[in-house]
XYZ file of C-alpha atoms in Angstrom:
34
model
C 160.780 122.454 229.456
C 162.401 119.109 230.803
C 159.635 116.192 229.181
C 160.781 113.417 231.091
C 159.867 114.660 234.156
C 157.344 116.993 232.822
C 155.504 113.413 231.126
C 154.735 111.684 234.547
C 152.951 114.012 236.625
C 150.810 115.002 233.658
C 150.396 111.034 232.749
C 149.284 111.162 236.872
C 147.228 114.165 236.149
C 144.974 112.439 233.508
C 144.470 108.772 234.673
C 143.257 111.113 237.544
C 140.766 113.251 236.066
C 139.612 109.990 234.056
C 138.890 108.265 236.888
C 136.832 111.141 239.079
C 135.534 111.615 235.642
C 133.939 107.747 235.141
C 133.470 107.476 239.021
C 131.224 110.928 238.455
C 128.786 108.945 234.969
C 128.776 105.519 237.016
C 127.834 108.250 240.349
C 125.454 109.107 237.579
C 124.533 106.371 236.202
C 123.567 104.520 239.984
C 120.921 107.933 240.427
C 119.493 107.920 236.974
C 118.702 104.444 236.399
C 118.510 102.564 239.637
C-alpha cells in the first residue's frame, strides 16, 4: 500500500465526514432551540 497516495484521499474523506457531521449537528441544534 502506497501511503503517500492513500493519505490525501483518507484526509479528504475525514474532512468531508467531519464537515457533514458538523452540518447535521448545526441543523439539529437549530431545529431544537429556535
